[in-house]
Short mmCIF file of C-alpha atoms and ligand atoms in Angstrom, two decimals:
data_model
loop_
_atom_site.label_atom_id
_atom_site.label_comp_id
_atom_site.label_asym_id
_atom_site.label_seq_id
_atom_site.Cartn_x
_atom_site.Cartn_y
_atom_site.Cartn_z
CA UNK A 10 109.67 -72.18 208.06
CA UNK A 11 106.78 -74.37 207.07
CA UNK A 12 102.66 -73.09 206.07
CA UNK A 13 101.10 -76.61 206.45
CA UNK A 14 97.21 -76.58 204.65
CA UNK A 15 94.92 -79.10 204.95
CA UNK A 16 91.98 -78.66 202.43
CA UNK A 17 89.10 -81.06 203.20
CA UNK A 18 90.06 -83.98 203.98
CA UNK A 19 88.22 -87.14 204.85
CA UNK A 20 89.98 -90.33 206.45
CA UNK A 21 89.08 -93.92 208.04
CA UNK A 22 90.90 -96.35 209.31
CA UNK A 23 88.61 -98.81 207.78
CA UNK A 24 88.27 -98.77 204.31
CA UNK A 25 84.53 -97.68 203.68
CA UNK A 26 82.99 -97.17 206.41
CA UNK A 27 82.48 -93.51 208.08
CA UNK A 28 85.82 -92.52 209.53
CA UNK A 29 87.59 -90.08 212.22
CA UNK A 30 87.82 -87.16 209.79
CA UNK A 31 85.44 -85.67 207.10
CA UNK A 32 86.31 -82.85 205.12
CA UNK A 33 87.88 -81.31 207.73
CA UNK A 34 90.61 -78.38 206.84
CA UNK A 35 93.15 -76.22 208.67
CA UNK A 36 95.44 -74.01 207.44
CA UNK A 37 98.73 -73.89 210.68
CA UNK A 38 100.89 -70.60 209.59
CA UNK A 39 104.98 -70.31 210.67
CA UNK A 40 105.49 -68.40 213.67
CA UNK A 41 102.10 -69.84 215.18
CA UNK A 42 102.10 -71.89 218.79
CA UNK A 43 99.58 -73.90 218.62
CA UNK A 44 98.25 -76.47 220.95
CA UNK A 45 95.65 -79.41 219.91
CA UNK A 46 93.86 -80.63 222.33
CA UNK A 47 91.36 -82.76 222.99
CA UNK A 48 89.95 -86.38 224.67
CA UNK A 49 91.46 -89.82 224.45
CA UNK A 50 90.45 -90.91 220.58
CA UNK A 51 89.24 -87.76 219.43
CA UNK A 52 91.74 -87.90 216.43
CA UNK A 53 94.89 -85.56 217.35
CA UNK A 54 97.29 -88.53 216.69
CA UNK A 55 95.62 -89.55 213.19
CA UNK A 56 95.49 -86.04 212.44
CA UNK A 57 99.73 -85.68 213.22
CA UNK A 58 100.03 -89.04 211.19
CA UNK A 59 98.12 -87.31 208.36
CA UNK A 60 100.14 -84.47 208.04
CA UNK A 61 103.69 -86.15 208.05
CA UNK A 62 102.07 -88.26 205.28
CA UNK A 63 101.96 -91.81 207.49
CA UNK A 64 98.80 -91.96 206.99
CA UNK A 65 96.73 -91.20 203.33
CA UNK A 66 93.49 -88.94 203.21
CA UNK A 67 90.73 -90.72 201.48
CA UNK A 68 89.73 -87.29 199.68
CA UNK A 69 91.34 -83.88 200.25
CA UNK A 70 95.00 -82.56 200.15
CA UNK A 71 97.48 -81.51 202.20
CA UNK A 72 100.28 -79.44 201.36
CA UNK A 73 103.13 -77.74 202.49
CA UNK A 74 104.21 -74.00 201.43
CA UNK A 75 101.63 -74.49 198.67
CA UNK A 76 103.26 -77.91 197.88
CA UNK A 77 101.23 -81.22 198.05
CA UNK A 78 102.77 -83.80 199.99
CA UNK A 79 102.33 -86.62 197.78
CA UNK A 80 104.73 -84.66 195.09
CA UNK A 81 107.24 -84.79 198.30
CA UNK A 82 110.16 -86.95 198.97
CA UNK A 83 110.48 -88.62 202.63
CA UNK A 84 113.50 -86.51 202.99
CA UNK A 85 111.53 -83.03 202.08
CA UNK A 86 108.67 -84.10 204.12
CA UNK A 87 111.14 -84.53 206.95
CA UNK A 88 112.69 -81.09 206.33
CA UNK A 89 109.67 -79.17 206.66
CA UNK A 90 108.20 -80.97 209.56
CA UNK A 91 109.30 -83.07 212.59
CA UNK A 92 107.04 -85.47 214.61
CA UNK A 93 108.13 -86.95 217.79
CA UNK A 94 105.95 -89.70 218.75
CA UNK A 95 103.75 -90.22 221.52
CA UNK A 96 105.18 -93.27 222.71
CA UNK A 97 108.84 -92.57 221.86
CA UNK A 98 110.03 -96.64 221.71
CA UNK A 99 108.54 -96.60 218.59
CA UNK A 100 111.56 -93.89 216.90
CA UNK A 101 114.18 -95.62 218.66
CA UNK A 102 116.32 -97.82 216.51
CA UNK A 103 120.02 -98.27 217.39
CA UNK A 104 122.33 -99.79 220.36
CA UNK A 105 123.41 -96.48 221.85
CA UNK A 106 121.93 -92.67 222.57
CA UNK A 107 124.71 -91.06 220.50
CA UNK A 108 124.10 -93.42 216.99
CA UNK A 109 120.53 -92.63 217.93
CA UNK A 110 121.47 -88.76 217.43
CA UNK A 111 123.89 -89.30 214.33
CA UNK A 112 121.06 -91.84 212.60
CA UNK A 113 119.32 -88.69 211.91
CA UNK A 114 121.91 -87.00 210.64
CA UNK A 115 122.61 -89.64 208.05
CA UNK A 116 120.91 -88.11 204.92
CA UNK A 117 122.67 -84.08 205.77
CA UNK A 118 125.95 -83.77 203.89
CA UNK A 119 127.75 -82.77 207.01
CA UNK A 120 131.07 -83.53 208.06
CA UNK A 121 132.27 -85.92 210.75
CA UNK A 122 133.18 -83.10 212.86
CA UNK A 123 129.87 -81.07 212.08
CA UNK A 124 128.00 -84.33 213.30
CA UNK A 125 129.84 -84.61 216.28
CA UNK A 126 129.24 -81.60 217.34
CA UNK A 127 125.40 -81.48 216.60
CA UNK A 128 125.15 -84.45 218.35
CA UNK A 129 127.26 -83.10 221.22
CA UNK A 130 125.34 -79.74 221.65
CA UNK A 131 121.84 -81.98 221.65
CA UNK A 132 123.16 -84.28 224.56
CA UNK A 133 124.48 -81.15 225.98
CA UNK A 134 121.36 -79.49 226.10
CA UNK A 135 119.17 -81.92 227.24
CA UNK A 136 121.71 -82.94 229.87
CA UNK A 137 122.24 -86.23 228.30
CA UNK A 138 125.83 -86.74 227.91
CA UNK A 139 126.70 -88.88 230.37
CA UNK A 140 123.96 -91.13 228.54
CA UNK A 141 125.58 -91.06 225.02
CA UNK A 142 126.78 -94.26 225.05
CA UNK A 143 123.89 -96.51 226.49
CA UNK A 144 121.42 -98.25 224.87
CA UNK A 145 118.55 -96.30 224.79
CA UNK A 146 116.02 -99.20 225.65
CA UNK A 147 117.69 -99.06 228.66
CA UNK A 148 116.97 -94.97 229.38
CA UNK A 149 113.82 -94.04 231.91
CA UNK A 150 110.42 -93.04 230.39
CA UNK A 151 111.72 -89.22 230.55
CA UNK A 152 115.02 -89.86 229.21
CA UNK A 153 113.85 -91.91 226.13
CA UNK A 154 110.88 -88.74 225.57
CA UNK A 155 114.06 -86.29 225.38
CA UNK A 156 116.16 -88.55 223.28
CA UNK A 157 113.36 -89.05 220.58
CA UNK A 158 112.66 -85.22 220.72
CA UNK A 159 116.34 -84.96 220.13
CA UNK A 160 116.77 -86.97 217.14
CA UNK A 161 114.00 -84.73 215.73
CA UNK A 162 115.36 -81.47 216.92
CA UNK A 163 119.02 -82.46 215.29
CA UNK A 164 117.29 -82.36 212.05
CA UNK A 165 116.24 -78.89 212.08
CA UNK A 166 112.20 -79.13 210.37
CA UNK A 167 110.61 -75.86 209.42
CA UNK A 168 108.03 -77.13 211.65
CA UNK A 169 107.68 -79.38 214.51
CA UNK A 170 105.07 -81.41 216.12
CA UNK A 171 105.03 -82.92 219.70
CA UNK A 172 102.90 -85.11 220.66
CA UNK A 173 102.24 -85.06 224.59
CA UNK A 174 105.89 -84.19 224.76
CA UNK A 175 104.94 -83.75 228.67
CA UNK A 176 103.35 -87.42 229.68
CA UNK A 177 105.60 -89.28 231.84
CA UNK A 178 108.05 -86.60 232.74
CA UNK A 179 108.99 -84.87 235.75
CA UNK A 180 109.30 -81.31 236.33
CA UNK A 181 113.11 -80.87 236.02
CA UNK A 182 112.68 -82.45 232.48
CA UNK A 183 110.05 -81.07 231.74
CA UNK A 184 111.51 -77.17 231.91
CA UNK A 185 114.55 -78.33 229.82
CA UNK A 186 111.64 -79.43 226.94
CA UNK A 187 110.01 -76.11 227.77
CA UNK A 188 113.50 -74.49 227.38
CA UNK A 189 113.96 -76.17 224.09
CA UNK A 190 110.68 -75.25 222.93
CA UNK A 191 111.22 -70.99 223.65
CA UNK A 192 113.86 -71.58 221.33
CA UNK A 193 111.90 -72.69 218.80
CA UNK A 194 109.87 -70.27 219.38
CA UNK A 195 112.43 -67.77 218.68
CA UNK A 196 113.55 -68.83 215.71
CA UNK A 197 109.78 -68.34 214.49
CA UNK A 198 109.22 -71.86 214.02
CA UNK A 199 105.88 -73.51 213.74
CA UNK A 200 105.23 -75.50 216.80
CA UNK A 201 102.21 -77.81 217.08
CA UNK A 202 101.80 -79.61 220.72
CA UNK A 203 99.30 -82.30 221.14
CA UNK A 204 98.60 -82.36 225.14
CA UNK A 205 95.80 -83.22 227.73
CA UNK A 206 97.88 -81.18 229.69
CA UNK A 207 96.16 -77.90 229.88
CA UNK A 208 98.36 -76.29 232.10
CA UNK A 209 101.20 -76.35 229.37
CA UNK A 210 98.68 -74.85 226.98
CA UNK A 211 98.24 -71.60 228.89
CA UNK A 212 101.88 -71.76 229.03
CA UNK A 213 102.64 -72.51 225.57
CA UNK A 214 100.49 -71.92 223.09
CA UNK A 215 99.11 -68.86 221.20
CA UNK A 216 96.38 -70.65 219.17
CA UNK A 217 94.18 -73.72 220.61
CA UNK A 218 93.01 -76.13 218.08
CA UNK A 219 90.28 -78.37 219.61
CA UNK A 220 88.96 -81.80 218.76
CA UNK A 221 86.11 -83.93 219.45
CA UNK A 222 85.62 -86.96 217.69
CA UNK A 223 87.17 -85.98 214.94
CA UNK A 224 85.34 -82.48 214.72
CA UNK A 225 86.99 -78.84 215.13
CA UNK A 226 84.95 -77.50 218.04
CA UNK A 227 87.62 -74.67 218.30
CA UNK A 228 90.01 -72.91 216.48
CA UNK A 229 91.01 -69.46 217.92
CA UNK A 230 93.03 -67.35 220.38
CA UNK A 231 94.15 -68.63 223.55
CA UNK A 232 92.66 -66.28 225.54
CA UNK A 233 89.54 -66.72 223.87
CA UNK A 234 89.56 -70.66 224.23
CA UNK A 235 90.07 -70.29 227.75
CA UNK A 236 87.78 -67.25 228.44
CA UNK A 237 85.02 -69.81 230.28
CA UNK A 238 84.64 -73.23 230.14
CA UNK A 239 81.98 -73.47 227.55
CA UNK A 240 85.26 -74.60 225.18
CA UNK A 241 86.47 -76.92 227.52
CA UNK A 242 82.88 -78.72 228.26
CA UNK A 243 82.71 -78.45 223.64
CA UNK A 244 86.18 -80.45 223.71
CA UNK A 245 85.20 -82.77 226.92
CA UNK A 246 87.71 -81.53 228.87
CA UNK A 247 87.75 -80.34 232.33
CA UNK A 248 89.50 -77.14 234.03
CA UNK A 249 92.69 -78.24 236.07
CA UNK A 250 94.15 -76.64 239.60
CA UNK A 251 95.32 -74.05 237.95
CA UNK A 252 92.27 -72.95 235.41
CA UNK A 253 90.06 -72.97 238.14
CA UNK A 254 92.06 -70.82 240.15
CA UNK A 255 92.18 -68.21 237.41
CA UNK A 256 88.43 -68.20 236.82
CA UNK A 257 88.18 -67.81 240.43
CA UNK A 258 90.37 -64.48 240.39
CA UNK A 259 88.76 -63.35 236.68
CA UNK A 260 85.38 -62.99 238.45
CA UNK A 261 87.35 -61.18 241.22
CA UNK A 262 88.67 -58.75 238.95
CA UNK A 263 91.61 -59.95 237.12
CA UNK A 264 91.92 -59.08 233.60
CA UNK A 265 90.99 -62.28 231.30
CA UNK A 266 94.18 -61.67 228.97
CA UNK A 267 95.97 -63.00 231.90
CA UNK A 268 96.87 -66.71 231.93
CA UNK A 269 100.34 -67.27 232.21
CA UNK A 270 102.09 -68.31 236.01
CA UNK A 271 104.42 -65.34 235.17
CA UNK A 272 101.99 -62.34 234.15
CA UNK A 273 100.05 -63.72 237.14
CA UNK A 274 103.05 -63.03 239.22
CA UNK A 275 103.44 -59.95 237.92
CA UNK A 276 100.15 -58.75 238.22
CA UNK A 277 99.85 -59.41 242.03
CA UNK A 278 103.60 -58.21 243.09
CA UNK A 279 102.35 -55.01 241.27
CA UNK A 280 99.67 -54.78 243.45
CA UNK A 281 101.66 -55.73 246.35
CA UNK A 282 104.36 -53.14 245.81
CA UNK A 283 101.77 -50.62 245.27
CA UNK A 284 100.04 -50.94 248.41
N1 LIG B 330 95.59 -98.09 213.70
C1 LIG B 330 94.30 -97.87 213.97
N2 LIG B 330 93.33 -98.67 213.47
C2 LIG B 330 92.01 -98.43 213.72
N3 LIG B 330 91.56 -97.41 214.48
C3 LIG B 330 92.49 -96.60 215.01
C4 LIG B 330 93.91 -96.77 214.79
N4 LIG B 330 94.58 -95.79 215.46
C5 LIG B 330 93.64 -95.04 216.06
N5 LIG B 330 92.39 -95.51 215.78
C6 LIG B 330 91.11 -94.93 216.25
O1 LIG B 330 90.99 -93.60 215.72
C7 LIG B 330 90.47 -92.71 216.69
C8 LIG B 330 91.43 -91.55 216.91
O2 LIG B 330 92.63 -92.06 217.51
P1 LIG B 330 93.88 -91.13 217.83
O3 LIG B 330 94.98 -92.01 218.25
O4 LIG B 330 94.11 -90.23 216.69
O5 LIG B 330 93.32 -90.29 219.06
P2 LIG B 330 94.07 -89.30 220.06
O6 LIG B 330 93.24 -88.06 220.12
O7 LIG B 330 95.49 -89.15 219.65
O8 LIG B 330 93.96 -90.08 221.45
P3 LIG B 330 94.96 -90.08 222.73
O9 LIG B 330 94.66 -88.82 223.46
O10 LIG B 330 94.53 -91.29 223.48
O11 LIG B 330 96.37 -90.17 222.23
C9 LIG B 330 90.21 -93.55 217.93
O12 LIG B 330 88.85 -93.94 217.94
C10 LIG B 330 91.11 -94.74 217.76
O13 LIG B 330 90.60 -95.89 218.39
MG1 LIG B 331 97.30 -89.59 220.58
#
């Protein structure tokens, strides 16, 4: 389990000039869900790169479990927290999906047989055994999304961050990720999603984290991100299908704690069977 602090911290991509963050700080606690969201360029990417060290801050620190990251090996950084990419060519290196999975194993002192069978549970879960030995520039959009997620996963970080672990996928995929991600959950691991998807947030997430331009316009409770849309219009973002739907029903009556598909099904089969 992984505390991850950021204490004011200023970056550019440019040396110089005025950049994407300044003084900005966070403090992301184990056990937390939390979603960051915000427009295209507002910084969530930068701020993911920041944290696994990729990128430097100009001024600031960031630590993890009181422990800067600069004192940090690549392996230790890697312990405590896992980034999948947003554009998942960009983690994959070898000729087939199962040296993909036992790549990341390569610095763990396990055995043979332990590998194997890591590997073998991942493609197993993700329903990607009949895959294990292609090359993975050759999987679909979806499949290539799971496998990088995988060769994260494998590795077992104290904390994980996804970022849009959703674009590009279908449904069916998409509930195995969502699967995977409950069992994170469980195990009280830190999870940090980066979506535009805000469906998947009222899913999700416990904690919303919103950007805009580089600026924390929100930090707070779910339910209180998504109580109106004053947070959404702060972050540039607009309500989807679904939000609308459930402001709709909130001004009818329905109690603003509820968000989720399933407490919304409860809610009304309640009602139903009580009538
Ligand atoms: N390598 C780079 N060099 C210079 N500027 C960059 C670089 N990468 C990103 N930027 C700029 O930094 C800002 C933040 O980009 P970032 O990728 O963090 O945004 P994002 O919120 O992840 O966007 P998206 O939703 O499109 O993924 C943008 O203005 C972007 O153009
Ligand atoms: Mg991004």
């Amino acid at each position: 389990m992984t505390c991850i602090e950021l204490n004011e911290i200023s970056f550019s991509y440019i040396a110089g000039r005025k950049g994407i963050f300044s003084n900005l700080s966070l403090k992301l606690n184990p056990n937390e869900q939390i979603a960051i969201v915000g427009r295209n360029g507002s910084g969530k990417t930068t701020l993911a790169k920041l944290i696994i060290g990729m990128l430097k801050p100009s001024k600031g620190q960031i630590s993890f479990d009181g422990k800067l990251i600069e004192k940090k090996s690549i392996a230790e950084i890697a312990e405590n927290v896992g980034y999948v990419f947003q554009n998942p060519n960009i983690m994959l290196f070898t000729n087939s999906v199962e040296n993909e999975l036992s790549l990341s194993l390569q610095r763990f002192n396990f055995t043979k047989d332990e590998k194997e069978e890591k590997v073998n549970s991942m493609l197993d879960f993700f329903g990607m055994t009949k895959y294990r030995k292609v090359h993975p520039r050759l999987l679909s959009r979806g499949e290539k999304q799971k496998l990088a997620l995988a060769t994260v996963l494998i590795q077992d970080p104290g904390a994980i961050i996804l970022d849009e672990p959703f674009s590009g996928i279908d449904i069916a995929q998409k509930i195995i990720i969502r699967n995977y991600i409950q069992k994170l959950k469980d195990q009280k691991k830190l999870v940090i999603i980066i979506t535009h998807d805000l469906d998947s947030v009222l899913e999700e997430s416990n904690r919303v984290i919103a950007l805009s331009a580089g600026k924390i316009v929100f930090d707070g409770e779910k339910t209180d991100f998504f109580k109106d849309s004053t947070n959404l219009r702060k972050a540039g973002l607009t309500e989807t299908y679904m939000l609308n739907m459930l402001y709709s029903l909130h001004a009818e009556g329905l109690p603003e704690t509820i968000l989720k598909r399933n407490e919304l099904i409860n809610f009304f089969s309640k009602r139903i069977s009580d009538t």
